[in-house]
PDB file of C-alpha atoms in Angstrom:
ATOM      1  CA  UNK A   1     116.815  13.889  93.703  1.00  0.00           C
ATOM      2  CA  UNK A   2     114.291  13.024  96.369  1.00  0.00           C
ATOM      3  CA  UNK A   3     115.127  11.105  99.580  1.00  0.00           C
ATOM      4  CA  UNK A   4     112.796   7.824  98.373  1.00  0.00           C
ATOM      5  CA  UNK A   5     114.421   8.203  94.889  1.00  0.00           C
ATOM      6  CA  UNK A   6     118.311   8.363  96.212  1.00  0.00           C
ATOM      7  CA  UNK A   7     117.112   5.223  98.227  1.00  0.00           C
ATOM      8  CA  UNK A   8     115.722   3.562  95.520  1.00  0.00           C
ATOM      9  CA  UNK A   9     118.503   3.508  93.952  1.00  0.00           C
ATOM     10  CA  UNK A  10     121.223   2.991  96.310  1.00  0.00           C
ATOM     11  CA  UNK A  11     119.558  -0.486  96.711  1.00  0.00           C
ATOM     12  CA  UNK A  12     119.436  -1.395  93.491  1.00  0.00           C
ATOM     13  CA  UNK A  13     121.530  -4.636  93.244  1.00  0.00           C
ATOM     14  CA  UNK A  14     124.758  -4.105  90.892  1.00  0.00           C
ATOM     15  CA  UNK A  15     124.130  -0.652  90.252  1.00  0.00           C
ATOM     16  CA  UNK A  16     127.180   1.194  89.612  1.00  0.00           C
ATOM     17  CA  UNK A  17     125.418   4.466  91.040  1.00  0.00           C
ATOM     18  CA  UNK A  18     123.930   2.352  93.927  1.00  0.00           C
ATOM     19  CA  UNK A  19     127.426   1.437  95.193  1.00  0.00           C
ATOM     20  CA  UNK A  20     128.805   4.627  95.501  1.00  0.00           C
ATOM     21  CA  UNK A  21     125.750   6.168  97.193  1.00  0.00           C
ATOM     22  CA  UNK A  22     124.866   3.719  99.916  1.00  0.00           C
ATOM     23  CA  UNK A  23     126.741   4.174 102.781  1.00  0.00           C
ATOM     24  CA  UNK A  24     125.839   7.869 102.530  1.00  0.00           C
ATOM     25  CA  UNK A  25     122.410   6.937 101.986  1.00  0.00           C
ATOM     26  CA  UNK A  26     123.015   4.898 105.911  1.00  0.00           C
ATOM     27  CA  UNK A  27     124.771   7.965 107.369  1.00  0.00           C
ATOM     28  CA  UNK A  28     121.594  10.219 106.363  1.00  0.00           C
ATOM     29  CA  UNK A  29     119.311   7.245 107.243  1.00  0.00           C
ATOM     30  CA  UNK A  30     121.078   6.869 110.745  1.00  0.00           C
ATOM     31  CA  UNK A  31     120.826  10.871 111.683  1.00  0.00           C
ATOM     32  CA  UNK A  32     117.846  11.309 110.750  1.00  0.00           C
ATOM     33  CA  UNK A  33     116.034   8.268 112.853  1.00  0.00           C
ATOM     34  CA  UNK A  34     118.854   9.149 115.423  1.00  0.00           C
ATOM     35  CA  UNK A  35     117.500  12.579 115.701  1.00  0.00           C
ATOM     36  CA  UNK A  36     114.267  11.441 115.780  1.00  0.00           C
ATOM     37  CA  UNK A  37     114.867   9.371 118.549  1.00  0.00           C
ATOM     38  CA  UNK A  38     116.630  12.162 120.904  1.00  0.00           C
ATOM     39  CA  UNK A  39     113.588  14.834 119.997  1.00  0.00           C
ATOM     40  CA  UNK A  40     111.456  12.892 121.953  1.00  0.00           C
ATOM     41  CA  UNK A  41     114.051  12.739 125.014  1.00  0.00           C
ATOM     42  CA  UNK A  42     114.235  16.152 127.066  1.00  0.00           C
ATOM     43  CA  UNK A  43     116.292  14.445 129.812  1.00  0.00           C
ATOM     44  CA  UNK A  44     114.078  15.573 132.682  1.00  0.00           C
ATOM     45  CA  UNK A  45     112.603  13.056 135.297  1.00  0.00           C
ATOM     46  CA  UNK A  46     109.577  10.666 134.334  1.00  0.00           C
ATOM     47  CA  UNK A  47     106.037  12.378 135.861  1.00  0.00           C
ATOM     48  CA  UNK A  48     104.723   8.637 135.759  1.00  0.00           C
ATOM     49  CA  UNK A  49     102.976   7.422 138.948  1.00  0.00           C
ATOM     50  CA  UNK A  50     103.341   3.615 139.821  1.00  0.00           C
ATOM     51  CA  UNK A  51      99.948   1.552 138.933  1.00  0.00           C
ATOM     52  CA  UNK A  52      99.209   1.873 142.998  1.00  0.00           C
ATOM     53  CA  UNK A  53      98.686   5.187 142.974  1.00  0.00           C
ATOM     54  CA  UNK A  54      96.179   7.197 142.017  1.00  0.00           C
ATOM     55  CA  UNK A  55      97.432  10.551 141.892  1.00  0.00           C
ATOM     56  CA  UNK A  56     101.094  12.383 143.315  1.00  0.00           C
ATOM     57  CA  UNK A  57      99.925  15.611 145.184  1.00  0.00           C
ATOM     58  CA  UNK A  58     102.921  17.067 144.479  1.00  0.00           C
ATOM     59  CA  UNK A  59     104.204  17.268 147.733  1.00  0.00           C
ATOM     60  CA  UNK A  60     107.510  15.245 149.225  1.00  0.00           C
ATOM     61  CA  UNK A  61     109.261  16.439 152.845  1.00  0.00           C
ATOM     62  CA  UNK A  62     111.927  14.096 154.590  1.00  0.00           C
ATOM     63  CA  UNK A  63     110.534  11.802 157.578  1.00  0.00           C
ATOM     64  CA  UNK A  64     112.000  11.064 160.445  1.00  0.00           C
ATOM     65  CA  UNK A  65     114.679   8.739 158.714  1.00  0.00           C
ATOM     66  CA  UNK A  66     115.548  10.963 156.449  1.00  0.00           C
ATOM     67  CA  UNK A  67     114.088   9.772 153.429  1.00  0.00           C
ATOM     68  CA  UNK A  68     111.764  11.804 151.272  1.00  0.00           C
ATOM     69  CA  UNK A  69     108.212  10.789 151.196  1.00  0.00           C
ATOM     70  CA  UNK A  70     105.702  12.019 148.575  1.00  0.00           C
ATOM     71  CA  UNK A  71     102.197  12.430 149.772  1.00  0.00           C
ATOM     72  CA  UNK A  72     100.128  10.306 147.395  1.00  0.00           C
ATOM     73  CA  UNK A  73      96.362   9.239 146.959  1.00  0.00           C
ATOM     74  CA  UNK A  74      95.767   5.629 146.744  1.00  0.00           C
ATOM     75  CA  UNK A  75      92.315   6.219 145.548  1.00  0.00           C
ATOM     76  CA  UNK A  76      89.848   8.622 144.108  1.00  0.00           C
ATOM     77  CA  UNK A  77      88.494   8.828 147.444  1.00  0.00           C
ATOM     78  CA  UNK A  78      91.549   9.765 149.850  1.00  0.00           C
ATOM     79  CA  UNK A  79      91.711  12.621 152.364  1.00  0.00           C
ATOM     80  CA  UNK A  80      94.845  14.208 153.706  1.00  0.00           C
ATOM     81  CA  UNK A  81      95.209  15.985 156.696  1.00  0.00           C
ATOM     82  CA  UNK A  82      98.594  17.974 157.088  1.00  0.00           C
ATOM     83  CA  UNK A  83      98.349  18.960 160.400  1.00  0.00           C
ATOM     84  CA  UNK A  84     101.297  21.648 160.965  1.00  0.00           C
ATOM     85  CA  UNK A  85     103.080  21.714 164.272  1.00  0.00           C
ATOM     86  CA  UNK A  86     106.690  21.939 166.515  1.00  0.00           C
ATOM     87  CA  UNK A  87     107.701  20.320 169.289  1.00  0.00           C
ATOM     88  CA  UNK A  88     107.584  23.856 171.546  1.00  0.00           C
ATOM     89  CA  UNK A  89     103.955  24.178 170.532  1.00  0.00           C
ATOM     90  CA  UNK A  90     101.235  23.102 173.637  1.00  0.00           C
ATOM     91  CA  UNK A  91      98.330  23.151 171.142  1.00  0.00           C
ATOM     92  CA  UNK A  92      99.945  21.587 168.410  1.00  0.00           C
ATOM     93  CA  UNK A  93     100.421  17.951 170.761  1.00  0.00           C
ATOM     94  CA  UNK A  94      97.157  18.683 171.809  1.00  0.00           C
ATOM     95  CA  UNK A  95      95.778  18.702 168.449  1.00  0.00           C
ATOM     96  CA  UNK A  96      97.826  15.888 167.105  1.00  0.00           C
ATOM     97  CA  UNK A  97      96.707  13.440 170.193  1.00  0.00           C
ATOM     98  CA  UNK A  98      93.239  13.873 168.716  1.00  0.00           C
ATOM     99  CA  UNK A  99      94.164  13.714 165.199  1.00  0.00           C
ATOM    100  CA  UNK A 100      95.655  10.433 166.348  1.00  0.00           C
ATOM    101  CA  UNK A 101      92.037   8.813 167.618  1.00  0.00           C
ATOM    102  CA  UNK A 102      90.803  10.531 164.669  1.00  0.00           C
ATOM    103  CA  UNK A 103      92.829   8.609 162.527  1.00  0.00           C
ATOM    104  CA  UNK A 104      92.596   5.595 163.822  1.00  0.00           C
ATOM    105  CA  UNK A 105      88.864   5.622 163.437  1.00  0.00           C
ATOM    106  CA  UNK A 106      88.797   6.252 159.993  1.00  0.00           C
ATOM    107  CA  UNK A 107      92.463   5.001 158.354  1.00  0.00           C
ATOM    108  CA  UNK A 108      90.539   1.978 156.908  1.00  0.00           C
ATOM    109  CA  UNK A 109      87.913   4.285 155.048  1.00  0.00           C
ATOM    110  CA  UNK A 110      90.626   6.732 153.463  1.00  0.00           C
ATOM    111  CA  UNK A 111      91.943   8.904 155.882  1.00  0.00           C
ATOM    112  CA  UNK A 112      95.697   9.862 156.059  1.00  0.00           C
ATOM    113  CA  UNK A 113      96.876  12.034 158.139  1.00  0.00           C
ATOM    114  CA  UNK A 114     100.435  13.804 158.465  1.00  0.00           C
ATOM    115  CA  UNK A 115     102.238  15.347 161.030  1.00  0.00           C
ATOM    116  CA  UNK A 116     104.532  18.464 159.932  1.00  0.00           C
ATOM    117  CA  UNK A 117     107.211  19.838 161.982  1.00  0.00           C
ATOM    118  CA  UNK A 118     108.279  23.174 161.306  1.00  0.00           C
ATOM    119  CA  UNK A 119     110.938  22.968 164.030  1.00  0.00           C
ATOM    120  CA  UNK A 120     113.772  24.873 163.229  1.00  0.00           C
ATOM    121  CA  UNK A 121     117.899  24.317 163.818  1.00  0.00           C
ATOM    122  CA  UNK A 122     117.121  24.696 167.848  1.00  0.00           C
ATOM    123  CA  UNK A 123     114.471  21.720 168.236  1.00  0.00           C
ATOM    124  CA  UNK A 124     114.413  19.814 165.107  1.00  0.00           C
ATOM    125  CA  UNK A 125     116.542  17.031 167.070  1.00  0.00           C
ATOM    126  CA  UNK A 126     114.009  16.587 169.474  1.00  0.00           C
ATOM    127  CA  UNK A 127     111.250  15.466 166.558  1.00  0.00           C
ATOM    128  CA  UNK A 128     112.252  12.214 166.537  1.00  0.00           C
ATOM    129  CA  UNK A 129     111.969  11.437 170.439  1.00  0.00           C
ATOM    130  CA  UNK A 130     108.803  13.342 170.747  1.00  0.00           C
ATOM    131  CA  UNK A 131     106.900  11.407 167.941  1.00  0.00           C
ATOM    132  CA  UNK A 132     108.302   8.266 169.613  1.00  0.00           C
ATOM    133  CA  UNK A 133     106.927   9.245 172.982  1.00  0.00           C
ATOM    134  CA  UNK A 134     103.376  10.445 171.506  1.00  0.00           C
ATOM    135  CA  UNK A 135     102.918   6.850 170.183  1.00  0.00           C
ATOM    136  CA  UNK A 136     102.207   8.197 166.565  1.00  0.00           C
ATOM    137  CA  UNK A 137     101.540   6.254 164.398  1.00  0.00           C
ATOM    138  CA  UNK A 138     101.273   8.377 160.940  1.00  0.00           C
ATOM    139  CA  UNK A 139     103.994   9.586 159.459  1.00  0.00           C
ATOM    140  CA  UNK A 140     105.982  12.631 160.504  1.00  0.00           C
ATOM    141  CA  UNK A 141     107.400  14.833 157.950  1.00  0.00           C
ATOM    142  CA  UNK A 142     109.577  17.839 158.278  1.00  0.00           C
ATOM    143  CA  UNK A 143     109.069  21.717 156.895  1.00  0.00           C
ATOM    144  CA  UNK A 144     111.674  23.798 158.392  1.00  0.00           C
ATOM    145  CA  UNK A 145     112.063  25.993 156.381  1.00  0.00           C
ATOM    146  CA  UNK A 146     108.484  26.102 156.489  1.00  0.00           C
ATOM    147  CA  UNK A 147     107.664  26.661 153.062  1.00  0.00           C
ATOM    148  CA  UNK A 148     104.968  24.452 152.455  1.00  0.00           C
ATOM    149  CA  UNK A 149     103.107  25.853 155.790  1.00  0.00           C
ATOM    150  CA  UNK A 150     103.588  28.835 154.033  1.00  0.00           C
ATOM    151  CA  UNK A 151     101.633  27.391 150.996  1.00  0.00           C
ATOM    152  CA  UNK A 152      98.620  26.435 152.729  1.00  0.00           C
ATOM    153  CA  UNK A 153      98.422  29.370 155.939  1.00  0.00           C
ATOM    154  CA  UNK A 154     100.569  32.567 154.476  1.00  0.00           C
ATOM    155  CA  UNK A 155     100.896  33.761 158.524  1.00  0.00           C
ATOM    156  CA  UNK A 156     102.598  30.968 159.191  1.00  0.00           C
ATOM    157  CA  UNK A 157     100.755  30.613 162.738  1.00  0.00           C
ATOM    158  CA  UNK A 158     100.487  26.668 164.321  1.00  0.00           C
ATOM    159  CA  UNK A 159      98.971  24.700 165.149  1.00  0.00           C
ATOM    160  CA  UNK A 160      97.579  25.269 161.287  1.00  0.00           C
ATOM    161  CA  UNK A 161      96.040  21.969 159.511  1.00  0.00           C
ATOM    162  CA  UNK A 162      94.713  21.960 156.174  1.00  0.00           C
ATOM    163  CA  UNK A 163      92.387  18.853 154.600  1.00  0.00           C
ATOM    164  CA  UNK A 164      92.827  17.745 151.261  1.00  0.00           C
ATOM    165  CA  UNK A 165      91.098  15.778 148.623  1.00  0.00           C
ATOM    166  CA  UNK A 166      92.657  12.932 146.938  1.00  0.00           C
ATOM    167  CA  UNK A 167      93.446  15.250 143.706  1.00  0.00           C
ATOM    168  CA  UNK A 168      95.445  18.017 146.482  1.00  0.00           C
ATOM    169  CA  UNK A 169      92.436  20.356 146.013  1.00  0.00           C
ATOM    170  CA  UNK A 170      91.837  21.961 150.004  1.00  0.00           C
ATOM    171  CA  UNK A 171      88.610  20.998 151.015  1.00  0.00           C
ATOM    172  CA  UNK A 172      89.106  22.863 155.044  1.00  0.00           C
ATOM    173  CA  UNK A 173      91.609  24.611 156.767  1.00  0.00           C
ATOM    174  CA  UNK A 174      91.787  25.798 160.532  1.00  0.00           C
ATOM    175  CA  UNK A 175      93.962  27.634 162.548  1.00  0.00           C
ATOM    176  CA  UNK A 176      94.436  26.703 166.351  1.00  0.00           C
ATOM    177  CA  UNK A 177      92.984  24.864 168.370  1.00  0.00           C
ATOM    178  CA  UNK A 178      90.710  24.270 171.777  1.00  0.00           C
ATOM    179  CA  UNK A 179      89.149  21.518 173.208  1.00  0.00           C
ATOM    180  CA  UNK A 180      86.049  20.152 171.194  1.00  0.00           C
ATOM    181  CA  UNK A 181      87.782  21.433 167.335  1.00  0.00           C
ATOM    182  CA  UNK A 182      88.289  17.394 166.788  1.00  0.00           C
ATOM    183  CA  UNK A 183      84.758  17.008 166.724  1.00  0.00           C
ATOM    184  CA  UNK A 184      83.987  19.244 164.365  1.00  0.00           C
ATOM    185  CA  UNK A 185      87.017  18.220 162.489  1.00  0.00           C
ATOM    186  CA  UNK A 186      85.691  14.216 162.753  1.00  0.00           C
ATOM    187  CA  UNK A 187      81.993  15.207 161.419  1.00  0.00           C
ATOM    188  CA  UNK A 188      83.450  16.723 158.512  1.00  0.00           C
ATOM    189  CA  UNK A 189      85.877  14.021 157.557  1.00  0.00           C
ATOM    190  CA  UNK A 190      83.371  11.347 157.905  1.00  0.00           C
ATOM    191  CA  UNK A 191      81.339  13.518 155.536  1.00  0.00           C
ATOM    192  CA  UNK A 192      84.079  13.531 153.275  1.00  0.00           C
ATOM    193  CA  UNK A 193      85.066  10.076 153.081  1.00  0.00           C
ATOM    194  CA  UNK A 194      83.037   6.532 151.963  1.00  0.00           C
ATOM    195  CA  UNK A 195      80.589   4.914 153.782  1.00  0.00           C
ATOM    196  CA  UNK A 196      82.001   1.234 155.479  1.00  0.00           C
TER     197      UNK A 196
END
């Protein structure tokens, strides 16, 4: 007897074969929807992004309170810079007080920039004071295990940054730095980002 057929006739009022068969008929009713329900669920996390953002790079690191941030796009026309550094590192602060102009100048127009310690067990404790004292005002996130440095420059040298579009696709990378790199660095950004 088919399924529609064995409901048909469980709901048959008064039938004498109805009454016997309907709460059956509910059992198999109730597993199969139930099932049907749970096949959808694979009890991972949701990959949604919030309405605000237009897309997750993929990429989260504690900050400096110990909460994870995700670096996100906001629009279809955000750059990131992740500009890879540690607090025993003279060209590193050197870099990132230029980055810091640099972003200033062009935050409004799409521009965010990070600042990634790799500091390990010995200096990560001094982070906190050192951002505080540079007067930094984009976030600072922490890699000390340095695996995503690892993702972007394989050698692992700093200062390292690499520039992002606002899908995660690198758009420039550099390693080290001397006097006059922001420049360069500023040309191309402005390139990169929308006219004001």
């Amino acid at each position: 007897m088919a399924t529609s057929e064995l409901l048909s006739l469980s709901l048959i009022p008064g039938s004498a074969s109805g009454r016997g068969r309907l709460l059956p008929t509910l059992l198999v009713c109730g597993l199969i929807c139930g099932s049907s329900i749970l096949a959808g669920c694979d009890g991972g996390t949701a990959t949604t992004t919030p309405s605000d953002v237009y897309a997750n790079l993929g990429i989260s690191l504690d900050n400096l309170d110990g909460d994870e941030t995700a670096i996100v796009s906001k629009t279809k026309d955000d750059v990131h810079v992740l500009a890879f550094w540690a607090t025993w590192c003279v060209p590193c602060t050197g870099e990132l007080a230029k980055l810091q102009g640099i972003h200033d100048r062009l935050k409004d127009r799409g521009l965010n920039v990070y600042a990634i310690s790799i500091d390990g067990p010995d200096t990560i404790s001094r982070v906190p004071g050192f951002a505080s004292q540079e007067n930094w005002t984009f976030p600072v996130l922490y890699d000390p295990e340095t695996a995503l440095l690892a993702r972007f420059n394989p050698k692992g040298d700093i200062p390292f940054y690499a520039v992002l579009d606002a899908d995660g696709n690198i758009l420039k990378s550099h390693q080290g730095y001397v006097k006059g790199d922001e420049v360069k660095l500023e040309e191309f950004l402005t390139e990169q980002l929308p006219a004001q």
